[in-house]
CSV table of N, CA, C and O in Angstrom, one decimal:
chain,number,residue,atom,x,y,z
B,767,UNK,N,68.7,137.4,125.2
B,767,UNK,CA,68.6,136.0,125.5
B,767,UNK,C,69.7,135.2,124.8
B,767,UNK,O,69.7,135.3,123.5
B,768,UNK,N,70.6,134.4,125.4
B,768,UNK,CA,71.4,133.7,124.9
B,768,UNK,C,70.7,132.1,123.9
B,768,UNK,O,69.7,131.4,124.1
B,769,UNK,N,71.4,132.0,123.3
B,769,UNK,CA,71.0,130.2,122.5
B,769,UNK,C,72.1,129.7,122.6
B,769,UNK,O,73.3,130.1,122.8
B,770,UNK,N,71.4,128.5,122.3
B,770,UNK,CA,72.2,127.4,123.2
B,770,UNK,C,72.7,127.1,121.5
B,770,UNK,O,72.0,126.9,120.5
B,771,UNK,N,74.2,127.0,121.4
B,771,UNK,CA,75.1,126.6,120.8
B,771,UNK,C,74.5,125.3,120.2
B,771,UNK,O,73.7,124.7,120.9
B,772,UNK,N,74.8,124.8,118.6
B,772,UNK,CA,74.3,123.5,118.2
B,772,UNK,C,75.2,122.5,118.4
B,772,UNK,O,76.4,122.7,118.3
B,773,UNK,N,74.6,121.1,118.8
B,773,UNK,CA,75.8,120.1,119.1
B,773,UNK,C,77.1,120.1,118.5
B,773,UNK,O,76.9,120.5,117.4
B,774,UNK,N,78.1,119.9,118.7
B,774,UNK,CA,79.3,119.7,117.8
B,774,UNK,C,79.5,118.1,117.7
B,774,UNK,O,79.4,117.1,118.5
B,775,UNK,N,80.0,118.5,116.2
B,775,UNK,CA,80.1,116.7,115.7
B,775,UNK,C,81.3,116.4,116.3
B,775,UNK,O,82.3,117.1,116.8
B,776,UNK,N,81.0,114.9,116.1
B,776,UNK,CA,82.2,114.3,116.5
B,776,UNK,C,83.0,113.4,115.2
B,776,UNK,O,82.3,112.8,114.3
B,777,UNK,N,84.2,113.4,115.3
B,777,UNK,CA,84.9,112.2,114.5
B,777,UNK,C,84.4,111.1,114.7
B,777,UNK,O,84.4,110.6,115.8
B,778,UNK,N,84.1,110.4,113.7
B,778,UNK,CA,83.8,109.0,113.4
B,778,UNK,C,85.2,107.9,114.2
B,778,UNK,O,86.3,107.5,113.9
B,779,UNK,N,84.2,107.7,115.5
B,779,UNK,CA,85.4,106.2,115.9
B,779,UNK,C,85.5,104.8,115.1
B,779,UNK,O,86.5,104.0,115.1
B,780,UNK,N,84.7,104.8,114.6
B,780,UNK,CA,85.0,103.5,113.6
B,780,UNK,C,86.8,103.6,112.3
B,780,UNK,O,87.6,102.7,112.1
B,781,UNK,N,86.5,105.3,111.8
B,781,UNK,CA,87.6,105.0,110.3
B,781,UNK,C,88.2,106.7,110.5
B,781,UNK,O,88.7,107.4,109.7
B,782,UNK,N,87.9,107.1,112.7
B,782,UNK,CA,89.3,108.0,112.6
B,782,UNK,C,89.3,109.5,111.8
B,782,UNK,O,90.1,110.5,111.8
B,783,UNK,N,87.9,109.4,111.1
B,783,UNK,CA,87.5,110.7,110.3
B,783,UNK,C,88.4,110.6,108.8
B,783,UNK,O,88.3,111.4,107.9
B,784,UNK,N,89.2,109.3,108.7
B,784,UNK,CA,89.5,109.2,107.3
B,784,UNK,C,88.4,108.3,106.5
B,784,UNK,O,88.6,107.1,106.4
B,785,UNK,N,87.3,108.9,106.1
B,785,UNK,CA,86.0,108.0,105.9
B,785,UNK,C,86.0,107.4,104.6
B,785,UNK,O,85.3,106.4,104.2
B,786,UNK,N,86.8,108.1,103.8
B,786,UNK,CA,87.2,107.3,102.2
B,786,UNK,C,88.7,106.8,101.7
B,786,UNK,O,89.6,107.7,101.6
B,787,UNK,N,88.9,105.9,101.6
B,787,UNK,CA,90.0,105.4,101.1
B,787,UNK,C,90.5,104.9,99.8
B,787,UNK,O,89.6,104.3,99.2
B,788,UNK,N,91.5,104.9,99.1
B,788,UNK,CA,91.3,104.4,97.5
B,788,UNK,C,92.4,102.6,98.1
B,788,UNK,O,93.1,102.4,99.0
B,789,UNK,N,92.1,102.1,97.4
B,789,UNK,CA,92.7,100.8,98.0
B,789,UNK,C,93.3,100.2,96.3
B,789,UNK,O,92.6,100.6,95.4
B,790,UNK,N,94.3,99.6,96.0
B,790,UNK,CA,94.9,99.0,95.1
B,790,UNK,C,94.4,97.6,94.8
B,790,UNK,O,94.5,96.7,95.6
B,791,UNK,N,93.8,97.6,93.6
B,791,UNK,CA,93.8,96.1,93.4
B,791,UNK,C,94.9,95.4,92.6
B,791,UNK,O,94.8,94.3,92.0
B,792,UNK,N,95.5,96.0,92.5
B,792,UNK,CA,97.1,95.6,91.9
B,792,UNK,C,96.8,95.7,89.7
B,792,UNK,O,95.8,95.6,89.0
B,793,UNK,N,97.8,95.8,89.6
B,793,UNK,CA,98.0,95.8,88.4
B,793,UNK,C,98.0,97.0,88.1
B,793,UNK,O,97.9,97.8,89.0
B,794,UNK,N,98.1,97.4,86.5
B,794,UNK,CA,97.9,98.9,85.7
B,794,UNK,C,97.4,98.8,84.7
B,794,UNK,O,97.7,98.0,83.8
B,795,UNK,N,96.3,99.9,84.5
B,795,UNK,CA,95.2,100.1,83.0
B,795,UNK,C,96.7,100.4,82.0
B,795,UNK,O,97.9,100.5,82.4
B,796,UNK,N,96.2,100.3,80.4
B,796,UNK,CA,96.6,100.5,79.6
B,796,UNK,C,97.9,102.2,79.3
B,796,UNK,O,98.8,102.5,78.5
B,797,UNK,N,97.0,102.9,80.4
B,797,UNK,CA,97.5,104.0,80.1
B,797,UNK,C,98.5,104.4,81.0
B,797,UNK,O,99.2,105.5,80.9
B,798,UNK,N,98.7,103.0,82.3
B,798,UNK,CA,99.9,103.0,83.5
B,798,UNK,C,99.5,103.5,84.4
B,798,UNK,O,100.2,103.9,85.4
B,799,UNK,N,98.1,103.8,84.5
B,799,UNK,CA,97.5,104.4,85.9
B,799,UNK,C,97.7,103.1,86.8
B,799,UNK,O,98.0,102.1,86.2
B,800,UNK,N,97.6,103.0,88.1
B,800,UNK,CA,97.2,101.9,89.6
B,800,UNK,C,95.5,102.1,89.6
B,800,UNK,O,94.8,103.0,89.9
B,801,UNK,N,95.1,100.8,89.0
B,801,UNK,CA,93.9,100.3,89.2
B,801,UNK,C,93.2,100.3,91.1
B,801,UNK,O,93.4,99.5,92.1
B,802,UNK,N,92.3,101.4,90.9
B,802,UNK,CA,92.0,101.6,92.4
B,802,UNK,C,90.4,101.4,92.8
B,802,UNK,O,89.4,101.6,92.0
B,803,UNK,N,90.4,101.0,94.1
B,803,UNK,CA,89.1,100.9,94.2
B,803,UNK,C,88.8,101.9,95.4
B,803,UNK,O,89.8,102.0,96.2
B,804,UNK,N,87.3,102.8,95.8
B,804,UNK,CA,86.8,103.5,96.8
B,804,UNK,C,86.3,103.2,97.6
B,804,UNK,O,85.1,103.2,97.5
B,805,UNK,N,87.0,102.7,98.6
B,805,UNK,CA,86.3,102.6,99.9
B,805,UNK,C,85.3,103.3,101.2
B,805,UNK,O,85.8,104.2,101.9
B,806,UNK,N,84.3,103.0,101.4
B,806,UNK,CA,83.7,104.1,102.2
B,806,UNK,C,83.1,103.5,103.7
B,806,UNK,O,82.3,102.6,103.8
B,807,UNK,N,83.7,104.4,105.0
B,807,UNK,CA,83.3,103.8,106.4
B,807,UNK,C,81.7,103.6,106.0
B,807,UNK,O,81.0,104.4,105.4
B,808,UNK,N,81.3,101.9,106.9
B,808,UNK,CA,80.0,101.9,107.3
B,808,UNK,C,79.6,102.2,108.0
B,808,UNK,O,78.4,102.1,108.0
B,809,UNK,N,80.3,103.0,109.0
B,809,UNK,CA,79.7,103.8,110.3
B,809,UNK,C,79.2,105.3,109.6
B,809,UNK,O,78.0,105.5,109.8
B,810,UNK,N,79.7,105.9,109.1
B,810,UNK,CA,79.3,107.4,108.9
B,810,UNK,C,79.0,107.8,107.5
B,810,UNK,O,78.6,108.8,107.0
B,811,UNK,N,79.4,106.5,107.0
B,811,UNK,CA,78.8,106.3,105.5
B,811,UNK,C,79.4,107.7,104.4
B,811,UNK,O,78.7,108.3,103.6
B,812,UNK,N,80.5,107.7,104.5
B,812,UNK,CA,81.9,108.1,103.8
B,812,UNK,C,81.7,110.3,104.5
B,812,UNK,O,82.0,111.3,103.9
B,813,UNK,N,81.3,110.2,105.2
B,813,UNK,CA,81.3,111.6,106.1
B,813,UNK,C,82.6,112.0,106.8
B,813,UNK,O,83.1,113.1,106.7
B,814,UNK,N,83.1,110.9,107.5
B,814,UNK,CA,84.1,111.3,108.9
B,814,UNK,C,83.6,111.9,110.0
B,814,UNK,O,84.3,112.0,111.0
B,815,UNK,N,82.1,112.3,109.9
B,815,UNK,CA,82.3,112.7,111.1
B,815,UNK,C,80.5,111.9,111.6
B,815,UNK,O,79.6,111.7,110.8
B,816,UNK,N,80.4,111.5,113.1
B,816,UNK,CA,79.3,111.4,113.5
B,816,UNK,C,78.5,112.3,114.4
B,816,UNK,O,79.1,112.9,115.3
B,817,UNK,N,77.2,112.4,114.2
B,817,UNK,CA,76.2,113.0,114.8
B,817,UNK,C,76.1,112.9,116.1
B,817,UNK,O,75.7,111.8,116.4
B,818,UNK,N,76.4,113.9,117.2
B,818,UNK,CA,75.7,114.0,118.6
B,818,UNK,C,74.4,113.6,119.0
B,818,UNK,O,73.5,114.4,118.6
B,819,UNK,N,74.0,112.7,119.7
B,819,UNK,CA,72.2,112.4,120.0
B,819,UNK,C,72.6,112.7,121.5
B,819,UNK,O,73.5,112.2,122.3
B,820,UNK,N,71.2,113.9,121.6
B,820,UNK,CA,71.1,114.0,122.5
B,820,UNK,C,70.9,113.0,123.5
B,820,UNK,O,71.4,112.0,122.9
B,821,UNK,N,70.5,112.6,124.8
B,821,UNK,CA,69.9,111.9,125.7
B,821,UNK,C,68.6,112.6,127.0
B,821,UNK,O,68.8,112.9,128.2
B,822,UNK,N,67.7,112.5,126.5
B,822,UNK,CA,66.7,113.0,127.0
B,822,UNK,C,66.6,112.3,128.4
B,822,UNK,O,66.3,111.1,128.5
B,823,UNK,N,66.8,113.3,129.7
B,823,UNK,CA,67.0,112.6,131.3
B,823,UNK,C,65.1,112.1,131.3
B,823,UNK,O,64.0,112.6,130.9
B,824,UNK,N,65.5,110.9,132.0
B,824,UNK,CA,63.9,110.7,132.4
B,824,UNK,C,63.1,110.3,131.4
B,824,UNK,O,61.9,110.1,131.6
B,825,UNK,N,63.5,110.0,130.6
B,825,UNK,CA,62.5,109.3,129.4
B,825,UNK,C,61.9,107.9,129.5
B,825,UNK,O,60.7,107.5,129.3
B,826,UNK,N,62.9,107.2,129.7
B,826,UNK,CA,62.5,105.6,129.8
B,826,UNK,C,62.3,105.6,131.6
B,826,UNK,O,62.2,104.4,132.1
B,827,UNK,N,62.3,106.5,132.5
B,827,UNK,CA,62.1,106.3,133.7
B,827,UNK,C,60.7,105.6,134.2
B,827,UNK,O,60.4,105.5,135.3
């Protein structure tokens, strides 16, 4: 008996599957590092990728 394959995810359309970013807030610590901040997509909530939902035919019929 075959099984049915599990959904495959998809890339997040919101941030592109790049779901974290470091962003500059300009200047440099003491030690000459680039002061950074982490950014994270609100859509997938720093994953890159989003979940397949099924659609159940006939449900709301």
């Amino acid at each position: 008996m075959t099984q049915h394959p599990p959904p495959a995810s998809r890339i997040c359309p919101a941030c592109d599957g790049f779901a974290s970013v470091a962003v500059t807030i300009g200047g440099r610590d003491p030690r000459g590092h680039l002061r950074t901040i982490t950014a994270h997509c609100s859509a997938c909530h720093g994953t890159g990728i989003v979940t397949v939902r099924r659609v159940r035919e006939g449900a709301g019929a």
